[in-house]
Amino acid sequence: MEFRTIQRPDGSFQQSVTASDVQAIARAAFGCCTVVESAVELGGGLYNSVYRIRLRATAEPVVLRVAPPAERQFTSEAHLMRNECASVPWLAPIADLMPRVLTADFTGSVIGRDWMLQSFLPGTPAPQKLGSFPKDTHGLFFRQLGEITAAVHAVAGPSFGPVAGPGHARWSQAVVASLGQIANDVEGCGLDAVDLRRASDVALAGARLLDEVGKPRLLTGDLWTVNTLLAPAPVPAICGVLDLDRTWWGDPEADWTMRMARAKQDERLSFFDAYPARTDTESCRWRRRVYELRHLGALRLERHRLGNEAGVEDSYRAVAENLAALM
């Protein structure tokens, strides 16, 4: 077997698997006579370990995604792969853009970690290709992203919170629970989480405003440029959407995608040419501040995981500014 992995420093969050692990997974999925000809680890992601696998008996490659060991996962990010699998039926409106799940194993009986095999989607990651197009065409990309997001947000669900659960009857309960989990994880890293505890208290005190959101909608969780593939074309054309493992039910304004679409006054505003106009009230703006506090808490965890100490420090300033605005 040709086997290539990404070399990372000792102690890195992402941990590669071995060639024998890949062979064991392939045989568990496709039968004991399966032969893996090559396994190449792919970069670009920051959470799961991802490999392009070629099997002797098939012409098309498949993709193997392996979750981090359970003991290395934050509580607020626990079992994201299981959440993604639970989300697949709900993501039917964009199924033509997503890889097919061929099989998944959450038993831990093969390599002691969750793993999933998916179909391979052709295309180039948008961060690598978008810049090669003329700047005046970039708005087409963000308009497509708005269409995709709108299709996902149109799906109504049974309760608030992660798609795989636990579910909550009210939106305020899901928001406060999420902020509490993030604060616990921050403290578990040895960092100060007093500001995030305060954010949770503010959200609880404003439960009435949060609960104006009465219908759970499907949120992508973290859809943005890094989760998309572009086709060979004269202008940007999205041909694939990947890694929607942070999906949850809630207020569309709480989605990471909405936050990023508003982050700069540039071509990304074309997103809203395709996304239905939403009422912008004082209550909406207050809720967006609460959602930003949640995003900042999650970013603090990710930056800590990546060793970005300056980014961690900057998150405290940003949280303080948003708390002051809320008050």
Tab-separated table of C-alpha atoms in Angstrom:
chain	number	residue	atom	x	y	z
A	1	MET	CA	0.000	0.000	0.000
A	2	GLU	CA	1.145	3.529	-0.763
A	3	PHE	CA	0.582	5.366	2.521
A	4	ARG	CA	1.162	9.084	3.021
A	5	THR	CA	0.328	11.100	6.116
A	6	ILE	CA	0.771	14.719	7.119
A	7	GLN	CA	3.664	15.213	9.516
A	8	ARG	CA	2.555	17.184	12.566
A	9	PRO	CA	4.357	18.174	15.781
A	10	ASP	CA	4.099	15.810	18.729
A	11	GLY	CA	1.009	16.497	20.803
A	12	SER	CA	-1.005	17.953	17.892
A	13	PHE	CA	-4.771	17.662	18.221
A	14	GLN	CA	-5.159	15.835	14.918
A	15	GLN	CA	-3.703	12.341	15.093
A	16	SER	CA	-3.087	10.311	11.961
A	17	VAL	CA	-4.044	6.659	11.773
A	18	THR	CA	-1.716	3.870	10.609
A	19	ALA	CA	-1.654	1.925	7.360
A	20	SER	CA	-2.943	-1.125	9.214
A	21	ASP	CA	-5.821	0.969	10.603
A	22	VAL	CA	-6.811	1.964	7.063
A	23	GLN	CA	-6.687	-1.632	5.883
A	24	ALA	CA	-8.770	-2.781	8.854
A	25	ILE	CA	-11.397	-0.125	8.160
A	26	ALA	CA	-11.582	-1.029	4.466
A	27	ARG	CA	-12.041	-4.722	5.246
A	28	ALA	CA	-14.677	-3.975	7.882
A	29	ALA	CA	-16.579	-1.865	5.355
A	30	PHE	CA	-16.138	-3.815	2.115
A	31	GLY	CA	-15.168	-7.351	3.090
A	32	CYS	CA	-12.147	-9.346	4.234
A	33	CYS	CA	-10.627	-9.606	0.754
A	34	THR	CA	-10.509	-5.842	0.178
A	35	VAL	CA	-7.097	-4.502	-0.830
A	36	VAL	CA	-6.167	-0.850	-0.306
A	37	GLU	CA	-3.754	0.339	-2.975
A	38	SER	CA	-3.165	3.835	-1.572
A	39	ALA	CA	-4.158	6.094	1.301
A	40	VAL	CA	-3.188	9.777	1.187
A	41	GLU	CA	-4.015	12.120	4.049
A	42	LEU	CA	-5.623	15.371	2.911
A	43	GLY	CA	-5.005	18.754	4.495
A	44	GLY	CA	-7.366	21.674	4.854
A	45	GLY	CA	-9.420	20.474	7.825
A	46	LEU	CA	-8.673	21.208	11.466
A	47	TYR	CA	-10.701	18.529	13.250
A	48	ASN	CA	-11.060	15.091	11.635
A	49	SER	CA	-8.237	13.210	9.917
A	50	VAL	CA	-9.164	12.747	6.244
A	51	TYR	CA	-7.751	10.331	3.637
A	52	ARG	CA	-8.315	9.714	-0.052
A	53	ILE	CA	-8.422	5.918	-0.434
A	54	ARG	CA	-8.003	3.882	-3.601
A	55	LEU	CA	-9.165	0.280	-3.572
A	56	ARG	CA	-7.964	-2.358	-6.004
A	57	ALA	CA	-11.478	-3.379	-6.971
A	58	THR	CA	-12.938	0.080	-7.682
A	59	ALA	CA	-12.156	2.808	-10.191
A	60	GLU	CA	-13.269	5.780	-8.076
A	61	PRO	CA	-11.529	6.738	-4.830
A	62	VAL	CA	-13.401	7.005	-1.548
A	63	VAL	CA	-12.844	9.331	1.379
A	64	LEU	CA	-12.113	8.117	4.882
A	65	ARG	CA	-12.745	10.530	7.741
A	66	VAL	CA	-11.590	9.586	11.237
A	67	ALA	CA	-12.737	11.494	14.317
A	68	PRO	CA	-10.332	12.555	17.063
A	69	PRO	CA	-10.065	10.137	19.998
A	70	ALA	CA	-13.075	10.684	22.257
A	71	GLU	CA	-10.934	11.765	25.196
A	72	ARG	CA	-9.455	14.630	23.143
A	73	GLN	CA	-12.821	16.093	22.126
A	74	PHE	CA	-14.299	19.123	23.882
A	75	THR	CA	-17.735	18.560	25.388
A	76	SER	CA	-19.130	21.306	23.162
A	77	GLU	CA	-17.739	19.459	20.121
A	78	ALA	CA	-18.328	15.885	21.202
A	79	HIS	CA	-19.306	13.317	18.559
A	80	LEU	CA	-19.514	15.759	15.654
A	81	MET	CA	-19.287	12.910	13.167
A	82	ARG	CA	-22.340	11.278	14.728
A	83	ASN	CA	-24.145	14.610	14.488
A	84	GLU	CA	-23.259	14.808	10.791
A	85	CYS	CA	-24.663	11.350	10.113
A	86	ALA	CA	-27.886	12.270	11.910
A	87	SER	CA	-28.099	15.403	9.751
A	88	VAL	CA	-27.915	13.688	6.352
A	89	PRO	CA	-31.685	13.088	5.910
A	90	TRP	CA	-32.416	16.679	6.903
A	91	LEU	CA	-29.916	18.042	4.374
A	92	ALA	CA	-31.875	16.529	1.480
A	93	PRO	CA	-32.375	19.957	-0.211
A	94	ILE	CA	-28.630	20.081	-0.978
A	95	ALA	CA	-28.023	16.331	-1.307
A	96	ASP	CA	-26.811	16.763	-4.894
A	97	LEU	CA	-23.893	18.853	-3.586
A	98	MET	CA	-22.871	16.540	-0.763
A	99	PRO	CA	-20.831	13.321	-0.648
A	100	ARG	CA	-22.759	10.120	-0.011
A	101	VAL	CA	-22.121	8.320	3.262
A	102	LEU	CA	-21.080	4.796	2.287
A	103	THR	CA	-20.774	3.470	5.817
A	104	ALA	CA	-19.903	4.669	9.291
A	105	ASP	CA	-18.799	2.968	12.505
A	106	PHE	CA	-19.273	4.451	15.967
A	107	THR	CA	-18.692	1.215	17.906
A	108	GLY	CA	-14.962	1.723	18.425
A	109	SER	CA	-14.446	-1.945	17.623
A	110	VAL	CA	-12.161	-1.457	14.602
A	111	ILE	CA	-9.668	1.263	15.580
A	112	GLY	CA	-11.120	2.726	18.777
A	113	ARG	CA	-12.315	5.906	17.016
A	114	ASP	CA	-15.410	6.941	15.078
A	115	TRP	CA	-14.936	6.799	11.316
A	116	MET	CA	-16.911	7.346	8.150
A	117	LEU	CA	-16.420	6.410	4.487
A	118	GLN	CA	-17.868	8.761	1.878
A	119	SER	CA	-17.959	9.100	-1.881
A	120	PHE	CA	-15.248	11.303	-3.370
A	121	LEU	CA	-16.414	14.649	-4.755
A	122	PRO	CA	-14.398	16.134	-7.623
A	123	GLY	CA	-13.595	19.823	-7.429
A	124	THR	CA	-11.088	22.244	-5.950
A	125	PRO	CA	-11.432	23.675	-2.422
A	126	ALA	CA	-12.721	27.234	-2.754
A	127	PRO	CA	-9.874	28.794	-0.711
A	128	GLN	CA	-7.429	27.430	-3.313
A	129	LYS	CA	-9.382	28.411	-6.440
A	130	LEU	CA	-11.586	31.422	-5.747
A	131	GLY	CA	-8.677	33.857	-5.950
A	132	SER	CA	-7.897	32.721	-9.503
A	133	PHE	CA	-11.157	34.215	-10.768
A	134	PRO	CA	-11.534	37.921	-11.563
A	135	LYS	CA	-12.549	39.864	-8.467
A	136	ASP	CA	-15.760	41.072	-10.095
A	137	THR	CA	-16.977	37.451	-10.360
A	138	HIS	CA	-16.592	36.626	-6.667
A	139	GLY	CA	-20.081	37.894	-5.955
A	140	LEU	CA	-21.410	34.932	-7.967
A	141	PHE	CA	-19.791	32.562	-5.479
A	142	PHE	CA	-21.347	34.283	-2.469
A	143	ARG	CA	-24.726	34.436	-4.169
A	144	GLN	CA	-24.595	30.638	-4.586
A	145	LEU	CA	-23.619	30.321	-0.941
A	146	GLY	CA	-26.703	32.375	-0.066
A	147	GLU	CA	-28.897	30.041	-2.120
A	148	ILE	CA	-27.464	26.949	-0.424
A	149	THR	CA	-27.835	28.461	3.050
A	150	ALA	CA	-31.416	29.538	2.363
A	151	ALA	CA	-32.293	25.986	1.255
A	152	VAL	CA	-30.889	24.566	4.500
A	153	HIS	CA	-32.548	27.199	6.699
A	154	ALA	CA	-35.928	26.451	5.100
A	155	VAL	CA	-35.932	23.023	6.807
A	156	ALA	CA	-37.903	23.045	10.071
A	157	GLY	CA	-37.082	20.643	12.890
A	158	PRO	CA	-38.567	19.032	15.985
A	159	SER	CA	-36.627	20.845	18.742
A	160	PHE	CA	-33.773	23.263	19.426
A	161	GLY	CA	-30.142	22.206	19.782
A	162	PRO	CA	-27.765	19.780	17.986
A	163	VAL	CA	-29.432	17.619	15.345
A	164	ALA	CA	-28.288	14.447	17.133
A	165	GLY	CA	-29.540	15.881	20.452
A	166	PRO	CA	-30.060	16.671	23.180
A	167	GLY	CA	-33.088	18.661	22.084
A	168	HIS	CA	-34.652	21.584	23.936
A	169	ALA	CA	-38.215	22.853	23.923
A	170	ARG	CA	-37.136	26.518	23.858
A	171	TRP	CA	-34.396	28.322	21.950
A	172	SER	CA	-33.151	30.072	25.085
A	173	GLN	CA	-32.469	26.699	26.697
A	174	ALA	CA	-30.335	25.576	23.740
A	175	VAL	CA	-28.341	28.835	23.664
A	176	VAL	CA	-27.684	28.893	27.408
A	177	ALA	CA	-26.720	25.190	27.390
A	178	SER	CA	-24.277	25.743	24.516
A	179	LEU	CA	-22.650	28.751	26.196
A	180	GLY	CA	-22.314	26.732	29.408
A	181	GLN	CA	-20.624	23.825	27.604
A	182	ILE	CA	-18.181	26.172	25.886
A	183	ALA	CA	-17.363	27.878	29.196
A	184	ASN	CA	-16.746	24.473	30.809
A	185	ASP	CA	-14.397	23.519	27.982
A	186	VAL	CA	-12.513	26.826	28.237
A	187	GLU	CA	-11.992	26.275	31.952
A	188	GLY	CA	-10.959	22.693	31.260
A	189	CYS	CA	-8.130	24.121	29.139
A	190	GLY	CA	-6.928	26.156	32.105
A	191	LEU	CA	-8.260	29.417	30.659
A	192	ASP	CA	-10.474	32.057	32.262
A	193	ALA	CA	-14.135	31.704	31.320
A	194	VAL	CA	-15.682	34.329	33.616
A	195	ASP	CA	-16.694	36.428	30.615
A	196	LEU	CA	-18.447	33.485	28.966
A	197	ARG	CA	-20.243	32.680	32.237
A	198	ARG	CA	-21.467	36.247	32.221
A	199	ALA	CA	-22.583	35.838	28.624
A	200	SER	CA	-24.600	32.793	29.653
A	201	ASP	CA	-26.203	34.793	32.466
A	202	VAL	CA	-27.112	37.588	30.048
A	203	ALA	CA	-28.649	35.078	27.643
A	204	LEU	CA	-30.670	33.541	30.480
A	205	ALA	CA	-31.866	36.953	31.616
A	206	GLY	CA	-32.932	37.697	28.044
A	207	ALA	CA	-34.690	34.364	27.550
A	208	ARG	CA	-37.893	36.144	26.530
A	209	LEU	CA	-36.106	37.776	23.581
A	210	LEU	CA	-34.451	34.513	22.554
A	211	ASP	CA	-37.751	32.683	22.743
A	212	GLU	CA	-39.285	35.021	20.191
A	213	VAL	CA	-37.648	32.450	17.893
A	214	GLY	CA	-40.424	29.894	18.015
A	215	LYS	CA	-39.670	27.528	15.140
A	216	PRO	CA	-36.403	25.521	14.990
A	217	ARG	CA	-34.659	25.833	11.620
A	218	LEU	CA	-31.766	23.738	10.362
A	219	LEU	CA	-28.441	25.592	10.697
A	220	THR	CA	-25.320	24.556	8.779
A	221	GLY	CA	-23.112	25.144	11.824
A	222	ASP	CA	-20.000	26.391	10.029
A	223	LEU	CA	-20.611	26.560	6.280
A	224	TRP	CA	-18.291	29.009	4.550
A	225	THR	CA	-15.646	29.024	1.806
A	226	VAL	CA	-13.556	26.265	3.418
A	227	ASN	CA	-16.493	23.842	3.177
A	228	THR	CA	-17.083	24.260	-0.543
A	229	LEU	CA	-15.625	22.870	-3.773
A	230	LEU	CA	-15.479	24.743	-7.073
A	231	ALA	CA	-15.940	23.225	-10.523
A	232	PRO	CA	-13.705	23.872	-13.549
A	233	ALA	CA	-15.590	26.838	-15.041
A	234	PRO	CA	-14.990	30.367	-16.331
A	235	VAL	CA	-16.703	31.822	-13.250
A	236	PRO	CA	-17.005	30.481	-9.666
A	237	ALA	CA	-19.432	27.553	-9.551
A	238	ILE	CA	-19.962	25.595	-6.338
A	239	CYS	CA	-20.035	21.859	-7.087
A	240	GLY	CA	-19.657	20.430	-3.577
A	241	VAL	CA	-20.383	21.102	0.093
A	242	LEU	CA	-18.378	19.260	2.742
A	243	ASP	CA	-18.158	18.618	6.487
A	244	LEU	CA	-21.507	19.816	7.811
A	245	ASP	CA	-20.916	18.184	11.178
A	246	ARG	CA	-21.899	21.128	13.417
A	247	THR	CA	-25.509	21.335	12.287
A	248	TRP	CA	-28.108	22.287	14.863
A	249	TRP	CA	-31.685	23.528	15.126
A	250	GLY	CA	-32.272	27.152	15.963
A	251	ASP	CA	-32.475	30.727	14.730
A	252	PRO	CA	-30.937	31.130	11.247
A	253	GLU	CA	-29.263	34.328	12.497
A	254	ALA	CA	-27.206	32.166	14.864
A	255	ASP	CA	-25.577	30.314	11.976
A	256	TRP	CA	-21.845	30.844	11.419
A	257	THR	CA	-22.607	31.446	7.739
A	258	MET	CA	-24.733	34.509	8.545
A	259	ARG	CA	-22.022	35.887	10.779
A	260	MET	CA	-19.388	35.529	8.069
A	261	ALA	CA	-21.649	36.978	5.364
A	262	ARG	CA	-21.938	40.199	7.398
A	263	ALA	CA	-18.299	40.333	8.503
A	264	LYS	CA	-17.103	42.620	5.680
A	265	GLN	CA	-18.684	45.151	3.355
A	266	ASP	CA	-17.374	43.564	0.158
A	267	GLU	CA	-18.397	41.042	-2.491
A	268	ARG	CA	-19.686	38.682	0.176
A	269	LEU	CA	-22.748	40.911	0.518
A	270	SER	CA	-23.950	39.266	-2.701
A	271	PHE	CA	-24.910	36.448	-0.326
A	272	PHE	CA	-28.013	38.474	0.567
A	273	ASP	CA	-29.056	38.837	-3.072
A	274	ALA	CA	-30.074	35.187	-2.859
A	275	TYR	CA	-30.972	34.917	0.828
A	276	PRO	CA	-34.513	36.012	1.786
A	277	ALA	CA	-34.675	39.409	3.503
A	278	ARG	CA	-35.192	39.196	7.245
A	279	THR	CA	-36.750	41.682	9.654
A	280	ASP	CA	-34.074	43.683	11.469
A	281	THR	CA	-35.516	44.737	14.834
A	282	GLU	CA	-33.872	45.750	18.080
A	283	SER	CA	-34.587	42.254	19.414
A	284	CYS	CA	-32.883	40.703	16.354
A	285	ARG	CA	-29.805	42.840	16.884
A	286	TRP	CA	-29.699	41.889	20.576
A	287	ARG	CA	-29.895	38.201	19.695
A	288	ARG	CA	-27.101	38.561	17.152
A	289	ARG	CA	-24.870	39.937	19.926
A	290	VAL	CA	-25.601	36.832	22.019
A	291	TYR	CA	-24.825	34.598	19.044
A	292	GLU	CA	-21.562	36.461	18.493
A	293	LEU	CA	-20.567	35.706	22.095
A	294	ARG	CA	-21.141	32.018	21.419
A	295	HIS	CA	-19.069	32.194	18.223
A	296	LEU	CA	-16.259	33.966	20.079
A	297	GLY	CA	-16.248	31.310	22.798
A	298	ALA	CA	-15.993	28.542	20.206
A	299	LEU	CA	-13.214	30.451	18.427
A	300	ARG	CA	-11.325	30.748	21.714
A	301	LEU	CA	-11.337	26.969	22.028
A	302	GLU	CA	-10.222	26.441	18.433
A	303	ARG	CA	-7.429	28.999	18.732
A	304	HIS	CA	-6.228	27.376	21.937
A	305	ARG	CA	-6.235	23.983	20.238
A	306	LEU	CA	-4.127	25.425	17.406
A	307	GLY	CA	-1.680	27.156	19.765
A	308	ASN	CA	-2.799	30.620	18.628
A	309	GLU	CA	-2.175	32.471	21.897
A	310	ALA	CA	-2.627	35.931	20.354
A	311	GLY	CA	-6.000	34.863	18.964
A	312	VAL	CA	-7.063	33.533	22.356
A	313	GLU	CA	-6.137	36.842	23.990
A	314	ASP	CA	-7.977	38.800	21.321
A	315	SER	CA	-11.151	36.812	22.035
A	316	TYR	CA	-11.305	38.296	25.537
A	317	ARG	CA	-11.320	41.829	24.117
A	318	ALA	CA	-14.014	40.935	21.588
A	319	VAL	CA	-16.215	39.257	24.221
A	320	ALA	CA	-15.871	42.297	26.501
A	321	GLU	CA	-16.940	44.621	23.685
A	322	ASN	CA	-20.002	42.539	22.872
A	323	LEU	CA	-21.014	42.197	26.508
A	324	ALA	CA	-20.739	45.964	26.930
A	325	ALA	CA	-22.957	46.472	23.870
A	326	LEU	CA	-25.551	44.060	25.264
A	327	MET	CA	-25.661	45.837	28.585
